[in-house]
Short mmCIF file of C-alpha atoms in Angstrom, two decimals:
data_model
loop_
_atom_site.label_atom_id
_atom_site.label_comp_id
_atom_site.label_asym_id
_atom_site.label_seq_id
_atom_site.Cartn_x
_atom_site.Cartn_y
_atom_site.Cartn_z
CA UNK A 119 -7.21 52.59 16.87
CA UNK A 120 -7.19 53.04 13.28
CA UNK A 121 -8.61 56.20 11.83
CA UNK A 122 -11.37 54.40 9.92
CA UNK A 123 -13.12 52.89 12.94
CA UNK A 124 -12.79 56.09 15.10
CA UNK A 125 -15.72 57.23 13.89
CA UNK A 126 -17.63 53.97 15.48
CA UNK A 127 -16.43 54.73 18.68
CA UNK A 128 -15.79 58.63 19.58
CA UNK A 129 -18.40 60.44 20.30
CA UNK A 130 -19.91 62.44 17.67
CA UNK A 131 -19.36 65.84 19.93
CA UNK A 132 -15.79 64.86 20.63
CA UNK A 133 -14.80 64.17 17.00
CA UNK A 134 -13.86 67.70 14.98
CA UNK A 135 -15.32 67.39 11.84
CA UNK A 136 -13.35 67.18 8.57
CA UNK A 137 -11.82 70.30 6.61
CA UNK A 138 -13.35 70.46 3.37
CA UNK A 139 -9.57 69.50 1.74
CA UNK A 140 -9.18 67.02 4.45
CA UNK A 141 -7.22 64.22 2.91
CA UNK A 142 -8.99 60.91 1.87
CA UNK A 143 -8.71 58.39 4.40
CA UNK A 144 -6.59 55.77 2.74
CA UNK A 145 -5.60 51.64 2.61
CA UNK A 146 -3.90 50.61 5.75
CA UNK A 147 -2.12 48.21 3.24
CA UNK A 148 -1.49 49.61 0.39
CA UNK A 149 -2.41 53.47 1.15
CA UNK A 150 -4.98 53.52 -1.93
CA UNK A 151 -7.65 56.07 -0.88
CA UNK A 152 -10.98 54.65 0.29
CA UNK A 153 -14.11 55.76 0.65
CA UNK A 154 -16.61 55.40 3.77
CA UNK A 155 -17.68 52.18 2.58
CA UNK A 156 -14.66 50.23 2.57
CA UNK A 157 -13.67 46.72 3.81
CA UNK A 158 -11.77 45.47 6.89
CA UNK A 159 -9.20 43.08 8.07
CA UNK A 160 -8.60 41.79 11.37
CA UNK A 161 -5.03 41.88 12.55
CA UNK A 162 -4.51 38.65 14.26
CA UNK A 163 -1.44 39.94 16.48
CA UNK A 164 -2.90 42.92 17.48
CA UNK A 165 -6.77 42.29 17.69
CA UNK A 166 -7.45 45.44 15.80
CA UNK A 167 -9.63 46.26 12.85
CA UNK A 168 -8.04 47.65 9.64
CA UNK A 169 -9.79 49.77 7.00
CA UNK A 170 -8.54 48.21 3.54
CA UNK A 171 -9.56 49.13 0.04
CA UNK A 172 -11.52 46.06 -1.65
CA UNK A 173 -7.97 44.44 -3.78
CA UNK A 174 -6.05 44.37 -0.59
CA UNK A 175 -9.11 42.63 1.29
CA UNK A 176 -9.32 40.48 -1.27
CA UNK A 177 -5.71 39.25 -0.87
CA UNK A 178 -6.78 38.21 2.65
CA UNK A 179 -9.87 35.83 1.58
CA UNK A 180 -8.03 32.87 1.29
CA UNK A 181 -7.21 30.43 4.56
CA UNK A 182 -3.75 31.34 5.45
CA UNK A 183 -2.65 33.75 3.55
CA UNK A 184 0.36 36.10 5.23
CA UNK A 185 0.60 33.22 7.16
CA UNK A 186 -2.50 33.89 9.26
CA UNK A 187 -1.46 37.25 10.38
CA UNK A 188 -4.73 39.00 8.75
CA UNK A 189 -7.83 37.89 8.51
CA UNK A 190 -10.89 39.58 6.15
CA UNK A 191 -14.01 40.13 7.89
CA UNK A 192 -16.35 38.76 5.45
CA UNK A 193 -19.75 40.17 4.34
CA UNK A 194 -22.33 37.98 4.74
CA UNK A 195 -25.18 38.49 7.14
CA UNK A 196 -27.92 35.98 8.50
CA UNK A 197 -31.00 36.20 10.54
CA UNK A 198 -32.62 34.29 12.64
CA UNK A 199 -35.77 35.55 13.92
CA UNK A 200 -36.40 32.40 15.74
CA UNK A 201 -33.19 32.14 17.40
CA UNK A 202 -33.95 29.46 20.57
CA UNK A 203 -32.76 31.10 23.70
CA UNK A 204 -34.66 31.12 27.17
CA UNK A 205 -34.63 34.29 29.64
CA UNK A 206 -32.78 31.80 31.98
CA UNK A 207 -29.81 30.93 29.40
CA UNK A 208 -29.77 34.83 29.06
CA UNK A 209 -29.51 35.54 32.83
CA UNK A 210 -26.33 32.30 32.92
CA UNK A 211 -24.92 34.21 30.20
CA UNK A 212 -24.49 37.10 32.77
CA UNK A 213 -25.75 39.87 30.07
CA UNK A 214 -26.93 43.15 31.82
CA UNK A 215 -28.12 44.43 28.80
CA UNK A 216 -31.01 43.57 25.69
CA UNK A 217 -27.98 43.16 23.42
CA UNK A 218 -24.57 41.36 23.25
CA UNK A 219 -22.32 39.98 20.69
CA UNK A 220 -20.62 36.55 21.09
CA UNK A 221 -17.68 35.03 18.57
CA UNK A 222 -14.91 32.94 19.07
CA UNK A 223 -11.49 34.16 19.72
CA UNK A 224 -9.17 31.83 18.29
CA UNK A 225 -6.47 32.66 20.30
CA UNK A 226 -7.71 32.13 23.53
CA UNK A 227 -9.33 29.23 22.37
CA UNK A 228 -12.85 29.94 23.26
CA UNK A 229 -15.98 32.29 22.57
CA UNK A 230 -15.75 35.75 24.02
CA UNK A 231 -18.85 37.81 24.94
CA UNK A 232 -19.41 41.31 24.63
CA UNK A 233 -22.21 44.40 25.05
CA UNK A 234 -22.41 47.73 23.65
CA UNK A 235 -22.05 50.17 26.50
CA UNK A 236 -21.64 54.19 26.99
CA UNK A 237 -17.97 53.47 27.75
CA UNK A 238 -17.66 51.00 24.63
CA UNK A 239 -17.49 47.32 24.05
CA UNK A 240 -17.84 45.71 27.50
CA UNK A 241 -16.74 41.90 28.49
CA UNK A 242 -19.01 39.78 29.91
CA UNK A 243 -17.93 36.58 31.61
CA UNK A 244 -19.42 34.31 29.83
CA UNK A 245 -19.92 30.58 30.92
CA UNK A 246 -18.85 27.99 28.18
CA UNK A 247 -21.18 25.04 29.43
CA UNK A 248 -24.62 27.66 28.76
CA UNK A 249 -23.42 29.00 25.55
CA UNK A 250 -22.59 25.36 24.00
CA UNK A 251 -26.38 24.71 24.91
CA UNK A 252 -27.52 27.41 23.10
CA UNK A 253 -25.16 26.80 19.92
CA UNK A 254 -26.92 23.26 20.01
CA UNK A 255 -30.35 24.45 20.13
CA UNK A 256 -29.10 26.63 16.76
CA UNK A 257 -27.37 24.54 14.40
CA UNK A 258 -28.10 27.26 11.69
CA UNK A 259 -25.20 29.29 13.05
CA UNK A 260 -22.87 26.68 14.51
CA UNK A 261 -19.89 27.65 11.69
CA UNK A 262 -19.67 31.07 12.65
CA UNK A 263 -15.44 32.16 11.47
CA UNK A 264 -13.84 32.71 14.41
CA UNK A 265 -12.37 35.98 14.68
CA UNK A 266 -14.54 38.00 12.09
CA UNK A 267 -17.74 36.83 12.26
CA UNK A 268 -20.22 37.21 15.29
CA UNK A 269 -23.66 36.31 16.51
CA UNK A 270 -25.10 39.68 17.87
CA UNK A 271 -28.34 38.97 19.82
CA UNK A 272 -30.86 41.43 20.62
CA UNK A 273 -33.50 40.31 23.16
CA UNK A 274 -36.56 42.35 21.69
CA UNK A 275 -40.42 42.98 23.35
CA UNK A 276 -41.06 39.95 21.02
CA UNK A 277 -38.80 38.03 22.11
CA UNK A 278 -34.67 37.06 20.98
CA UNK A 279 -33.20 37.57 17.35
CA UNK A 280 -29.77 36.22 16.05
CA UNK A 281 -27.90 37.67 13.19
CA UNK A 282 -24.40 36.59 12.18
CA UNK A 283 -22.79 39.62 11.08
CA UNK A 284 -19.28 40.32 10.14
CA UNK A 285 -17.53 41.64 13.30
CA UNK A 286 -17.30 45.15 11.81
CA UNK A 287 -20.95 45.68 12.27
CA UNK A 288 -20.89 44.74 16.25
CA UNK A 289 -18.46 47.86 16.64
CA UNK A 290 -20.80 50.08 14.91
CA UNK A 291 -23.37 49.40 17.00
CA UNK A 292 -21.28 49.80 19.93
CA UNK A 293 -20.14 53.33 18.46
CA UNK A 294 -23.72 54.03 18.02
CA UNK A 295 -24.18 53.37 21.59
CA UNK A 296 -21.14 55.44 22.87
CA UNK A 297 -21.90 58.41 20.69
CA UNK A 298 -25.68 58.61 21.47
CA UNK A 299 -26.32 57.38 24.76
CA UNK A 300 -27.45 59.96 27.48
CA UNK A 301 -28.39 59.34 31.10
CA UNK A 302 -29.54 56.34 33.20
CA UNK A 303 -31.53 54.96 30.11
CA UNK A 304 -29.95 56.20 26.77
CA UNK A 305 -32.77 58.79 25.96
CA UNK A 306 -34.75 58.61 22.47
CA UNK A 307 -32.53 59.27 20.14
CA UNK A 308 -30.06 56.54 21.15
CA UNK A 309 -33.18 53.78 21.44
CA UNK A 310 -33.98 55.18 17.47
CA UNK A 311 -30.61 54.90 16.21
CA UNK A 312 -29.82 51.30 17.70
CA UNK A 313 -33.74 50.26 16.37
CA UNK A 314 -32.41 51.86 13.03
CA UNK A 315 -29.75 49.48 13.18
CA UNK A 316 -31.04 46.25 13.75
CA UNK A 317 -34.38 47.31 11.28
CA UNK A 318 -31.40 47.67 8.81
CA UNK A 319 -29.52 44.75 9.30
CA UNK A 320 -32.78 42.85 8.92
CA UNK A 321 -33.62 44.43 5.43
CA UNK A 322 -30.17 43.19 4.18
CA UNK A 323 -29.77 39.59 5.74
CA UNK A 324 -31.48 36.51 4.15
CA UNK A 325 -33.12 34.11 6.85
CA UNK A 326 -30.59 31.69 8.16
CA UNK A 327 -31.30 27.79 7.64
CA UNK A 328 -29.41 25.07 8.97
CA UNK A 329 -28.97 23.38 5.40
CA UNK A 330 -28.00 27.04 4.17
CA UNK A 331 -25.83 29.00 6.89
CA UNK A 332 -23.28 29.75 4.30
CA UNK A 333 -25.39 31.51 2.11
CA UNK A 334 -25.42 35.51 1.73
CA UNK A 335 -21.63 35.47 1.91
#
């Protein structure tokens, strides 16, 4: 796990605070200093995320760069408040919590599903027929990029909503849950942070349409 991603998944009380003169975080490609706001690459061989500077990220936005070993995580975010999925579909997808993310793993050649938990990102077995039916009912999100974009589905009190997000957003949410969850029900602090995460995501996400699904990159 990279140093940059460790802050997403290590509980705050377990992570030592940086010393005032701590060395800055550096790009994992060129070793240039980077700020907390930076891009990521997916290493396709190790399935890990790498923290990189903007210049290095741009090098890998072209398909096939470096023989396809690295892929830049995109920046687009889209929101579909009318995402069509039934409670029965959700049960068939075997998701035991209110939130899960789905992305196509190109090495496995199939879509995989994970949900945030106090233990980290937990994989759920995914009935492919059910997922294909859900995607067919939501054409705006049919073109999510494999490995680097995910569909993040949240089952709130008013029904289901879905975001198309960069894959690193999903792991930020995983980090919130892992670091703040307390007891059986999570506690107020954890739920406030989760609700705040989705509220911020919605503010930054254009509404998806089937004709404009690629807007917002």
